[in-house]
PDB file of C-alpha atoms and ligand atoms in Angstrom:
ATOM      1  CA  MET M   1     160.806   4.377 127.961  1.00  0.00           C
ATOM      2  CA  ASN M   2     165.122   4.832 127.968  1.00  0.00           C
ATOM      3  CA  ALA M   3     166.753   5.714 124.399  1.00  0.00           C
ATOM      4  CA  ALA M   4     170.112   4.827 124.198  1.00  0.00           C
ATOM      5  CA  GLY M   5     172.883   7.578 121.713  1.00  0.00           C
ATOM      6  CA  GLY M   6     170.482  10.214 119.710  1.00  0.00           C
ATOM      7  CA  ALA M   7     168.356   8.682 117.805  1.00  0.00           C
ATOM      8  CA  PRO M   8     166.875   6.538 119.624  1.00  0.00           C
ATOM      9  CA  SER M   9     167.864   2.927 118.302  1.00  0.00           C
ATOM     10  CA  LEU M  10     166.990   0.920 122.109  1.00  0.00           C
ATOM     11  CA  VAL M  11     163.748   1.418 123.481  1.00  0.00           C
ATOM     12  CA  THR M  12     163.115  -0.009 127.011  1.00  0.00           C
ATOM     13  CA  ILE M  13     159.453  -0.339 129.033  1.00  0.00           C
ATOM     14  CA  ALA M  14     159.661  -1.429 132.067  1.00  0.00           C
ATOM     15  CA  ALA M  15     156.127  -1.263 134.496  1.00  0.00           C
ATOM     16  CA  GLY M  16     156.668  -0.893 138.261  1.00  0.00           C
ATOM     17  CA  ASP M  17     156.039  -4.188 139.325  1.00  0.00           C
ATOM     18  CA  GLY M  18     159.604  -4.367 137.501  1.00  0.00           C
ATOM     19  CA  ALA M  19     158.622  -6.748 134.458  1.00  0.00           C
ATOM     20  CA  LYS M  20     160.710  -5.116 131.645  1.00  0.00           C
ATOM     21  CA  VAL M  21     162.072  -5.298 127.677  1.00  0.00           C
ATOM     22  CA  ARG M  22     163.897  -4.525 124.828  1.00  0.00           C
ATOM     23  CA  VAL M  23     163.408  -3.739 121.264  1.00  0.00           C
ATOM     24  CA  HIS M  24     165.836  -2.388 118.907  1.00  0.00           C
ATOM     25  CA  LEU M  25     164.406  -0.276 115.850  1.00  0.00           C
ATOM     26  CA  ASP M  26     166.537  -3.327 114.177  1.00  0.00           C
ATOM     27  CA  GLY M  27     164.166  -5.498 113.012  1.00  0.00           C
ATOM     28  CA  GLY M  28     161.936  -4.344 115.543  1.00  0.00           C
ATOM     29  CA  HIS M  29     163.616  -6.638 117.429  1.00  0.00           C
ATOM     30  CA  VAL M  30     162.551  -7.756 120.763  1.00  0.00           C
ATOM     31  CA  THR M  31     166.461  -8.507 122.485  1.00  0.00           C
ATOM     32  CA  SER M  32     165.056  -9.036 126.714  1.00  0.00           C
ATOM     33  CA  TRP M  33     162.208  -9.753 128.833  1.00  0.00           C
ATOM     34  CA  ILE M  34     162.962 -10.119 132.019  1.00  0.00           C
ATOM     35  CA  PRO M  35     159.543 -10.958 133.968  1.00  0.00           C
ATOM     36  CA  ALA M  36     159.062  -9.047 137.673  1.00  0.00           C
ATOM     37  CA  GLY M  37     160.221 -10.501 140.466  1.00  0.00           C
ATOM     38  CA  VAL M  38     163.384 -11.874 139.236  1.00  0.00           C
ATOM     39  CA  ASP M  39     166.077 -11.107 137.927  1.00  0.00           C
ATOM     40  CA  ASP M  40     166.713 -13.303 134.983  1.00  0.00           C
ATOM     41  CA  GLU M  41     166.233 -12.687 131.530  1.00  0.00           C
ATOM     42  CA  ARG M  42     164.027 -15.219 130.058  1.00  0.00           C
ATOM     43  CA  LEU M  43     165.470 -14.960 125.941  1.00  0.00           C
ATOM     44  CA  PHE M  44     168.179 -16.384 124.400  1.00  0.00           C
ATOM     45  CA  VAL M  45     170.021 -13.898 122.517  1.00  0.00           C
ATOM     46  CA  SER M  46     173.582 -14.867 120.794  1.00  0.00           C
ATOM     47  CA  ALA M  47     176.829 -13.442 122.265  1.00  0.00           C
ATOM     48  CA  LYS M  48     178.191 -13.264 118.339  1.00  0.00           C
ATOM     49  CA  SER M  49     174.864 -11.700 116.940  1.00  0.00           C
ATOM     50  CA  GLY M  50     175.611  -8.212 115.317  1.00  0.00           C
ATOM     51  CA  PHE M  51     173.179  -5.723 115.639  1.00  0.00           C
ATOM     52  CA  GLY M  52     172.564  -2.515 113.764  1.00  0.00           C
ATOM     53  CA  PRO M  53     170.281  -1.449 109.784  1.00  0.00           C
ATOM     54  CA  GLY M  54     170.245  -4.542 107.733  1.00  0.00           C
ATOM     55  CA  ILE M  55     171.961  -6.610 110.625  1.00  0.00           C
ATOM     56  CA  ALA M  56     170.038 -10.058 111.543  1.00  0.00           C
ATOM     57  CA  ILE M  57     170.244 -10.375 114.928  1.00  0.00           C
ATOM     58  CA  ARG M  58     170.133 -13.901 117.027  1.00  0.00           C
ATOM     59  CA  GLY M  59     167.468 -14.693 118.837  1.00  0.00           C
ATOM     60  CA  GLY M  60     165.127 -12.394 120.876  1.00  0.00           C
ATOM     61  CA  ILE M  61     162.152 -12.362 118.860  1.00  0.00           C
ATOM     62  CA  PRO M  62     162.840 -11.894 114.920  1.00  0.00           C
ATOM     63  CA  VAL M  63     159.480 -10.195 113.321  1.00  0.00           C
ATOM     64  CA  CYS M  64     159.874 -13.142 109.799  1.00  0.00           C
ATOM     65  CA  PHE M  65     157.328 -10.548 107.335  1.00  0.00           C
ATOM     66  CA  PRO M  66     156.555 -10.768 105.136  1.00  0.00           C
ATOM     67  CA  GLN M  67     157.836 -14.313 104.392  1.00  0.00           C
ATOM     68  CA  PHE M  68     158.549 -17.031 106.298  1.00  0.00           C
ATOM     69  CA  GLY M  69     162.291 -18.819 106.113  1.00  0.00           C
ATOM     70  CA  GLY M  70     162.781 -19.481 102.634  1.00  0.00           C
ATOM     71  CA  GLU M  71     159.736 -20.098 101.476  1.00  0.00           C
ATOM     72  CA  GLY M  72     159.123 -17.671  98.801  1.00  0.00           C
ATOM     73  CA  PRO M  73     161.710 -15.396  96.709  1.00  0.00           C
ATOM     74  CA  LEU M  74     161.997 -12.732  98.891  1.00  0.00           C
ATOM     75  CA  PRO M  75     165.587 -13.081 101.635  1.00  0.00           C
ATOM     76  CA  GLN M  76     165.559 -15.249 103.426  1.00  0.00           C
ATOM     77  CA  HIS M  77     162.484 -14.676 106.598  1.00  0.00           C
ATOM     78  CA  GLY M  78     161.452 -11.471 104.622  1.00  0.00           C
ATOM     79  CA  PHE M  79     162.472  -8.012 105.429  1.00  0.00           C
ATOM     80  CA  ALA M  80     160.824  -7.020 108.780  1.00  0.00           C
ATOM     81  CA  ARG M  81     164.110  -8.584 110.422  1.00  0.00           C
ATOM     82  CA  VAL M  82     166.845  -6.437 108.478  1.00  0.00           C
ATOM     83  CA  SER M  83     164.573  -2.750 108.311  1.00  0.00           C
ATOM     84  CA  THR M  84     164.344  -0.193 110.420  1.00  0.00           C
ATOM     85  CA  TRP M  85     160.819   0.413 112.147  1.00  0.00           C
ATOM     86  CA  THR M  86     159.987   3.624 114.277  1.00  0.00           C
ATOM     87  CA  LEU M  87     158.341   3.936 117.477  1.00  0.00           C
ATOM     88  CA  VAL M  88     155.089   4.910 117.767  1.00  0.00           C
ATOM     89  CA  GLU M  89     153.974   5.317 121.154  1.00  0.00           C
ATOM     90  CA  THR M  90     155.074   3.761 124.774  1.00  0.00           C
ATOM     91  CA  ARG M  91     153.498   4.284 128.292  1.00  0.00           C
ATOM     92  CA  GLU M  92     153.996   2.123 131.153  1.00  0.00           C
ATOM     93  CA  THR M  93     151.568   1.841 134.888  1.00  0.00           C
ATOM     94  CA  ASP M  94     152.455  -0.484 137.740  1.00  0.00           C
ATOM     95  CA  ARG M  95     150.829  -2.746 136.170  1.00  0.00           C
ATOM     96  CA  GLU M  96     152.044  -3.087 132.783  1.00  0.00           C
ATOM     97  CA  ALA M  97     154.134  -1.309 129.469  1.00  0.00           C
ATOM     98  CA  THR M  98     153.738  -1.294 126.631  1.00  0.00           C
ATOM     99  CA  ALA M  99     155.321  -0.031 123.763  1.00  0.00           C
ATOM    100  CA  THR M 100     154.557   0.024 119.770  1.00  0.00           C
ATOM    101  CA  PHE M 101     156.693   0.163 116.477  1.00  0.00           C
ATOM    102  CA  ARG M 102     155.867   0.762 113.032  1.00  0.00           C
ATOM    103  CA  LEU M 103     156.897  -0.389 109.543  1.00  0.00           C
ATOM    104  CA  ILE M 104     155.735   0.709 106.447  1.00  0.00           C
ATOM    105  CA  ASP M 105     156.303   0.420 103.196  1.00  0.00           C
ATOM    106  CA  ASN M 106     158.910   2.254 101.060  1.00  0.00           C
ATOM    107  CA  ASP M 107     161.061   1.759  97.949  1.00  0.00           C
ATOM    108  CA  ALA M 108     163.733  -1.303  99.550  1.00  0.00           C
ATOM    109  CA  THR M 109     160.480  -2.999 101.148  1.00  0.00           C
ATOM    110  CA  ARG M 110     158.745  -2.127  96.932  1.00  0.00           C
ATOM    111  CA  ALA M 111     161.699  -3.442  95.494  1.00  0.00           C
ATOM    112  CA  LEU M 112     160.950  -6.496  97.081  1.00  0.00           C
ATOM    113  CA  TRP M 113     157.342  -7.053  97.099  1.00  0.00           C
ATOM    114  CA  PRO M 114     155.112  -5.238  95.886  1.00  0.00           C
ATOM    115  CA  HIS M 115     152.909  -4.142  98.252  1.00  0.00           C
ATOM    116  CA  ALA M 116     151.308  -1.119 100.502  1.00  0.00           C
ATOM    117  CA  PHE M 117     151.108  -1.937 103.876  1.00  0.00           C
ATOM    118  CA  ALA M 118     150.899  -1.136 106.925  1.00  0.00           C
ATOM    119  CA  ALA M 119     152.462  -3.354 110.203  1.00  0.00           C
ATOM    120  CA  GLU M 120     152.359  -2.308 113.748  1.00  0.00           C
ATOM    121  CA  LEU M 121     154.894  -4.425 116.564  1.00  0.00           C
ATOM    122  CA  SER M 122     153.279  -3.876 119.965  1.00  0.00           C
ATOM    123  CA  VAL M 123     155.004  -5.057 123.158  1.00  0.00           C
ATOM    124  CA  ARG M 124     152.782  -5.672 126.294  1.00  0.00           C
ATOM    125  CA  VAL M 125     154.931  -7.213 129.849  1.00  0.00           C
ATOM    126  CA  GLY M 126     153.789  -6.755 132.473  1.00  0.00           C
ATOM    127  CA  GLY M 127     154.143  -9.421 136.021  1.00  0.00           C
ATOM    128  CA  ASP M 128     154.913 -12.754 135.048  1.00  0.00           C
ATOM    129  CA  SER M 129     154.514 -12.071 130.891  1.00  0.00           C
ATOM    130  CA  LEU M 130     154.940 -10.918 127.395  1.00  0.00           C
ATOM    131  CA  GLU M 131     152.816 -10.458 125.093  1.00  0.00           C
ATOM    132  CA  VAL M 132     154.005  -9.769 121.272  1.00  0.00           C
ATOM    133  CA  ALA M 133     151.376  -8.719 118.236  1.00  0.00           C
ATOM    134  CA  LEU M 134     151.610  -8.103 114.597  1.00  0.00           C
ATOM    135  CA  ALA M 135     149.909  -6.338 113.397  1.00  0.00           C
ATOM    136  CA  VAL M 136     149.125  -5.830 109.201  1.00  0.00           C
ATOM    137  CA  HIS M 137     147.523  -3.346 107.273  1.00  0.00           C
ATOM    138  CA  ASN M 138     147.044  -3.832 103.731  1.00  0.00           C
ATOM    139  CA  THR M 139     146.940  -0.099 103.166  1.00  0.00           C
ATOM    140  CA  GLY M 140     147.107  -0.630  98.922  1.00  0.00           C
ATOM    141  CA  ASP M 141     144.352  -1.443  95.929  1.00  0.00           C
ATOM    142  CA  GLY M 142     145.422  -5.215  96.079  1.00  0.00           C
ATOM    143  CA  SER M 143     144.443  -8.477  97.946  1.00  0.00           C
ATOM    144  CA  PHE M 144     148.291  -8.961  99.528  1.00  0.00           C
ATOM    145  CA  ALA M 145     149.208 -12.512 100.897  1.00  0.00           C
ATOM    146  CA  PHE M 146     152.125 -13.114 103.453  1.00  0.00           C
ATOM    147  CA  THR M 147     153.830 -15.853 105.659  1.00  0.00           C
ATOM    148  CA  GLY M 148     155.452 -14.820 108.429  1.00  0.00           C
ATOM    149  CA  ALA M 149     156.927 -15.331 112.531  1.00  0.00           C
ATOM    150  CA  LEU M 150     157.060 -14.177 115.346  1.00  0.00           C
ATOM    151  CA  HIS M 151     160.300 -16.280 116.022  1.00  0.00           C
ATOM    152  CA  THR M 152     161.093 -17.024 119.823  1.00  0.00           C
ATOM    153  CA  TYR M 153     164.216 -17.605 121.298  1.00  0.00           C
ATOM    154  CA  PHE M 154     163.811 -18.891 124.684  1.00  0.00           C
ATOM    155  CA  ARG M 155     166.819 -19.004 126.747  1.00  0.00           C
ATOM    156  CA  VAL M 156     166.851 -22.168 128.744  1.00  0.00           C
ATOM    157  CA  GLU M 157     169.545 -24.214 130.789  1.00  0.00           C
ATOM    158  CA  ASP M 158     170.398 -27.467 128.307  1.00  0.00           C
ATOM    159  CA  ALA M 159     167.994 -27.739 125.016  1.00  0.00           C
ATOM    160  CA  TYR M 160     168.524 -30.976 125.052  1.00  0.00           C
ATOM    161  CA  ARG M 161     166.876 -31.660 128.734  1.00  0.00           C
ATOM    162  CA  CYS M 162     163.978 -29.724 127.545  1.00  0.00           C
ATOM    163  CA  ARG M 163     159.988 -30.877 127.277  1.00  0.00           C
ATOM    164  CA  ILE M 164     157.479 -28.838 124.805  1.00  0.00           C
ATOM    165  CA  GLU M 165     154.213 -30.006 125.208  1.00  0.00           C
ATOM    166  CA  GLY M 166     151.366 -29.696 123.607  1.00  0.00           C
ATOM    167  CA  LEU M 167     152.399 -31.306 119.991  1.00  0.00           C
ATOM    168  CA  GLU M 168     151.668 -34.687 120.422  1.00  0.00           C
ATOM    169  CA  GLY M 169     149.850 -36.331 117.438  1.00  0.00           C
ATOM    170  CA  VAL M 170     149.790 -32.273 115.575  1.00  0.00           C
ATOM    171  CA  ARG M 171     151.259 -33.546 111.787  1.00  0.00           C
ATOM    172  CA  TYR M 172     154.646 -31.895 111.153  1.00  0.00           C
ATOM    173  CA  ARG M 173     156.758 -30.576 107.436  1.00  0.00           C
ATOM    174  CA  ASP M 174     160.272 -31.810 108.504  1.00  0.00           C
ATOM    175  CA  ALA M 175     162.577 -29.431 106.973  1.00  0.00           C
ATOM    176  CA  LEU M 176     165.479 -32.217 107.288  1.00  0.00           C
ATOM    177  CA  HIS M 177     162.718 -34.117 105.276  1.00  0.00           C
ATOM    178  CA  GLY M 178     162.323 -32.204 101.860  1.00  0.00           C
ATOM    179  CA  GLY M 179     159.543 -30.932 103.937  1.00  0.00           C
ATOM    180  CA  ARG M 180     157.258 -34.093 104.144  1.00  0.00           C
ATOM    181  CA  VAL M 181     154.576 -34.110 106.802  1.00  0.00           C
ATOM    182  CA  THR M 182     154.979 -36.477 109.588  1.00  0.00           C
ATOM    183  CA  GLU M 183     152.438 -37.477 111.855  1.00  0.00           C
ATOM    184  CA  GLY M 184     152.797 -36.299 114.930  1.00  0.00           C
ATOM    185  CA  GLU M 185     154.648 -38.165 117.912  1.00  0.00           C
ATOM    186  CA  ARG M 186     152.297 -39.381 121.210  1.00  0.00           C
ATOM    187  CA  ALA M 187     155.334 -37.931 123.540  1.00  0.00           C
ATOM    188  CA  PRO M 188     155.918 -34.856 124.564  1.00  0.00           C
ATOM    189  CA  ILE M 189     158.869 -33.047 122.180  1.00  0.00           C
ATOM    190  CA  THR M 190     162.839 -33.401 122.802  1.00  0.00           C
ATOM    191  CA  VAL M 191     165.668 -32.437 121.418  1.00  0.00           C
ATOM    192  CA  ALA M 192     168.280 -34.350 120.489  1.00  0.00           C
ATOM    193  CA  GLY M 193     170.226 -32.183 118.044  1.00  0.00           C
ATOM    194  CA  GLU M 194     168.754 -30.570 115.368  1.00  0.00           C
ATOM    195  CA  ILE M 195     164.652 -29.721 114.955  1.00  0.00           C
ATOM    196  CA  ASP M 196     162.901 -28.002 112.430  1.00  0.00           C
ATOM    197  CA  ARG M 197     159.750 -29.523 112.480  1.00  0.00           C
ATOM    198  CA  VAL M 198     155.974 -26.608 111.204  1.00  0.00           C
ATOM    199  CA  TYR M 199     154.257 -28.001 112.913  1.00  0.00           C
ATOM    200  CA  LEU M 200     150.205 -27.681 111.355  1.00  0.00           C
ATOM    201  CA  ASP M 201     147.008 -26.485 112.996  1.00  0.00           C
ATOM    202  CA  VAL M 202     148.653 -26.647 116.468  1.00  0.00           C
ATOM    203  CA  PRO M 203     145.115 -27.186 118.524  1.00  0.00           C
ATOM    204  CA  GLY M 204     145.921 -24.907 121.790  1.00  0.00           C
ATOM    205  CA  PRO M 205     148.981 -23.502 123.532  1.00  0.00           C
ATOM    206  CA  VAL M 206     151.678 -25.153 124.300  1.00  0.00           C
ATOM    207  CA  THR M 207     154.180 -25.705 127.317  1.00  0.00           C
ATOM    208  CA  LEU M 208     157.738 -25.694 127.084  1.00  0.00           C
ATOM    209  CA  HIS M 209     159.448 -26.788 130.406  1.00  0.00           C
ATOM    210  CA  ASP M 210     163.396 -26.696 131.744  1.00  0.00           C
ATOM    211  CA  PRO M 211     163.513 -28.709 134.102  1.00  0.00           C
ATOM    212  CA  ALA M 212     166.812 -26.344 134.694  1.00  0.00           C
ATOM    213  CA  ARG M 213     169.362 -27.606 137.680  1.00  0.00           C
ATOM    214  CA  THR M 214     171.318 -24.878 138.610  1.00  0.00           C
ATOM    215  CA  ARG M 215     168.880 -22.706 137.454  1.00  0.00           C
ATOM    216  CA  GLY M 216     165.433 -24.174 139.233  1.00  0.00           C
ATOM    217  CA  ALA M 217     162.944 -25.536 136.983  1.00  0.00           C
ATOM    218  CA  ARG M 218     160.453 -23.284 134.887  1.00  0.00           C
ATOM    219  CA  THR M 219     157.822 -23.462 132.521  1.00  0.00           C
ATOM    220  CA  VAL M 220     157.110 -21.278 130.559  1.00  0.00           C
ATOM    221  CA  ARG M 221     153.324 -21.262 128.139  1.00  0.00           C
ATOM    222  CA  VAL M 222     153.354 -20.354 124.867  1.00  0.00           C
ATOM    223  CA  GLU M 223     149.845 -19.237 123.475  1.00  0.00           C
ATOM    224  CA  GLN M 224     148.836 -17.432 119.734  1.00  0.00           C
ATOM    225  CA  SER M 225     146.009 -16.163 117.968  1.00  0.00           C
ATOM    226  CA  GLY M 226     145.741 -15.217 114.242  1.00  0.00           C
ATOM    227  CA  PHE M 227     149.065 -18.239 114.010  1.00  0.00           C
ATOM    228  CA  ARG M 228     147.484 -21.000 113.160  1.00  0.00           C
ATOM    229  CA  ASP M 229     150.966 -22.704 112.867  1.00  0.00           C
ATOM    230  CA  VAL M 230     154.033 -23.694 115.383  1.00  0.00           C
ATOM    231  CA  VAL M 231     157.561 -24.113 114.863  1.00  0.00           C
ATOM    232  CA  VAL M 232     159.474 -25.729 116.790  1.00  0.00           C
ATOM    233  CA  TRP M 233     164.108 -25.053 115.554  1.00  0.00           C
ATOM    234  CA  ASN M 234     166.795 -25.899 117.481  1.00  0.00           C
ATOM    235  CA  PRO M 235     170.016 -25.575 114.564  1.00  0.00           C
ATOM    236  CA  GLY M 236     172.249 -28.407 116.511  1.00  0.00           C
ATOM    237  CA  PRO M 237     175.376 -28.739 116.756  1.00  0.00           C
ATOM    238  CA  ALA M 238     176.597 -29.037 113.799  1.00  0.00           C
ATOM    239  CA  GLY M 239     173.050 -26.401 112.708  1.00  0.00           C
ATOM    240  CA  VAL M 240     175.410 -23.922 114.906  1.00  0.00           C
ATOM    241  CA  ALA M 241     178.759 -24.828 113.760  1.00  0.00           C
ATOM    242  CA  ARG M 242     177.335 -24.098 110.068  1.00  0.00           C
ATOM    243  CA  LYS M 243     175.575 -19.860 111.366  1.00  0.00           C
ATOM    244  CA  PRO M 244     179.174 -17.315 111.821  1.00  0.00           C
ATOM    245  CA  ASP M 245     177.307 -15.307 114.389  1.00  0.00           C
ATOM    246  CA  MET M 246     176.644 -18.408 116.825  1.00  0.00           C
ATOM    247  CA  HIS M 247     179.720 -19.515 119.558  1.00  0.00           C
ATOM    248  CA  ASP M 248     180.046 -23.580 119.923  1.00  0.00           C
ATOM    249  CA  GLY M 249     177.402 -24.562 122.261  1.00  0.00           C
ATOM    250  CA  ASP M 250     174.505 -22.281 121.832  1.00  0.00           C
ATOM    251  CA  ASP M 251     172.229 -24.935 120.272  1.00  0.00           C
ATOM    252  CA  ALA M 252     171.830 -26.116 124.315  1.00  0.00           C
ATOM    253  CA  ARG M 253     170.919 -22.255 125.767  1.00  0.00           C
ATOM    254  CA  MET M 254     168.158 -22.018 123.199  1.00  0.00           C
ATOM    255  CA  LEU M 255     165.341 -23.662 121.590  1.00  0.00           C
ATOM    256  CA  CYS M 256     162.673 -21.321 119.306  1.00  0.00           C
ATOM    257  CA  ILE M 257     159.256 -21.988 119.682  1.00  0.00           C
ATOM    258  CA  GLU M 258     157.837 -19.787 116.975  1.00  0.00           C
ATOM    259  CA  ALA M 259     153.924 -18.409 116.321  1.00  0.00           C
ATOM    260  CA  ALA M 260     153.861 -18.867 112.693  1.00  0.00           C
ATOM    261  CA  ALA M 261     151.897 -18.570 109.532  1.00  0.00           C
ATOM    262  CA  VAL M 262     153.495 -21.380 106.883  1.00  0.00           C
ATOM    263  CA  ALA M 263     151.756 -23.767 105.256  1.00  0.00           C
ATOM    264  CA  THR M 264     148.688 -21.666 105.324  1.00  0.00           C
ATOM    265  CA  PRO M 265     149.283 -18.000 103.836  1.00  0.00           C
ATOM    266  CA  ILE M 266     147.197 -14.771 105.634  1.00  0.00           C
ATOM    267  CA  VAL M 267     145.435 -12.710 102.598  1.00  0.00           C
ATOM    268  CA  VAL M 268     144.542  -9.526 103.533  1.00  0.00           C
ATOM    269  CA  ALA M 269     141.960  -7.614 101.370  1.00  0.00           C
ATOM    270  CA  PRO M 270     142.929  -3.338 100.582  1.00  0.00           C
ATOM    271  CA  GLY M 271     142.211  -1.610 103.789  1.00  0.00           C
ATOM    272  CA  GLU M 272     141.580  -4.891 105.985  1.00  0.00           C
ATOM    273  CA  ARG M 273     143.976  -5.729 108.683  1.00  0.00           C
ATOM    274  CA  TRP M 274     145.386  -8.726 110.165  1.00  0.00           C
ATOM    275  CA  ILE M 275     146.522  -9.380 113.662  1.00  0.00           C
ATOM    276  CA  GLY M 276     148.430 -11.843 114.798  1.00  0.00           C
ATOM    277  CA  ALA M 277     150.330 -12.438 118.846  1.00  0.00           C
ATOM    278  CA  GLN M 278     152.235 -14.506 121.149  1.00  0.00           C
ATOM    279  CA  THR M 279     151.869 -14.560 123.833  1.00  0.00           C
ATOM    280  CA  ILE M 280     154.535 -16.862 126.549  1.00  0.00           C
ATOM    281  CA  THR M 281     153.667 -17.016 130.783  1.00  0.00           C
ATOM    282  CA  LEU M 282     155.609 -17.852 133.132  1.00  0.00           C
TER     283      LEU M 282
HETATM  284  C1  BG6 O 301     163.705 -21.183 111.004  1.00  0.00           C
HETATM  285  C2  BG6 O 301     163.282 -21.778 110.306  1.00  0.00           C
HETATM  286  O1  BG6 O 301     162.396 -20.361 111.806  1.00  0.00           O
HETATM  287  O2  BG6 O 301     164.181 -20.161 111.589  1.00  0.00           O
HETATM  288  C3  BG6 O 301     165.173 -22.878 110.092  1.00  0.00           C
HETATM  289  O3  BG6 O 301     162.714 -23.279 111.012  1.00  0.00           O
HETATM  290  C4  BG6 O 301     166.190 -21.660 110.056  1.00  0.00           C
HETATM  291  O4  BG6 O 301     164.881 -23.323 108.953  1.00  0.00           O
HETATM  292  C5  BG6 O 301     166.030 -20.214 111.671  1.00  0.00           C
HETATM  293  O5  BG6 O 301     167.614 -22.287 109.679  1.00  0.00           O
HETATM  294  C6  BG6 O 301     167.398 -19.719 111.203  1.00  0.00           C
HETATM  295  O6  BG6 O 301     167.108 -19.747 110.231  1.00  0.00           O
HETATM  296  P1  BG6 O 301     168.092 -17.995 109.628  1.00  0.00           P
HETATM  297  O7  BG6 O 301     167.658 -17.173 108.690  1.00  0.00           O
HETATM  298  O8  BG6 O 301     167.598 -17.098 110.710  1.00  0.00           O
HETATM  299  O9  BG6 O 301     169.133 -19.297 110.676  1.00  0.00           O
END
């Protein structure tokens, strides 16, 4: 583990096999994943992204909590991605490295969302896989409900040549058509421009195929637990043009496949703990 600066704002953990991951405490935000045995960044982070307290990083794995997108009264995607998390512990062995981060309710979170909670983000890297788990503990006296996501930005060579499998026949809410629920298509998903869909009650893993001509074809398998929905998002060229923290052409360089709880909020009773995870394997 190394930390840049005096008080760590950035944590890098590496397994003995060379797999490594970098996490910013601002946001509890994974911004880099390099699997073992390759010198190949697998997450997209915009070269125009800001970093630091209160800034939503454009790329990596934003933690959306306790609200997905604009699904409620809170700021877009909730406050976790713009809150500063604390490092709880790191462990590095020959085969894997893990780090745990925590965010506890405070005056700022309670002003937006009046609940007592302890959220823990656990990151595990080793070999060809990365697992990110979000645990939410209700430390208060009343139940609460939340929506959220692990909003993973995959780095791809050309999003418009990628194929996503595993969502065939799964119904989705289409944000580009006012949230209309649409029957899932039979064919694997391809991206032709802006896409913003919440696939509902996804039954199994999703696979992202990137034919990547210059770097060699690659396939990642994305599994999730705890989260029922999968969000597929790409802003398309027009969306990128509206985002001050993206460069023209970034739409082709990224594709988000998010482990999400959107349609059915997660309810956590007092004293209980919910865990959701996304595991990405090459
Ligand atoms: C996705 C949403 O998860 O995140 C999109 O489905 C949204 O609607 C996108 O545009 C990016 O959100 P933001 O707040 O990071 O620009």
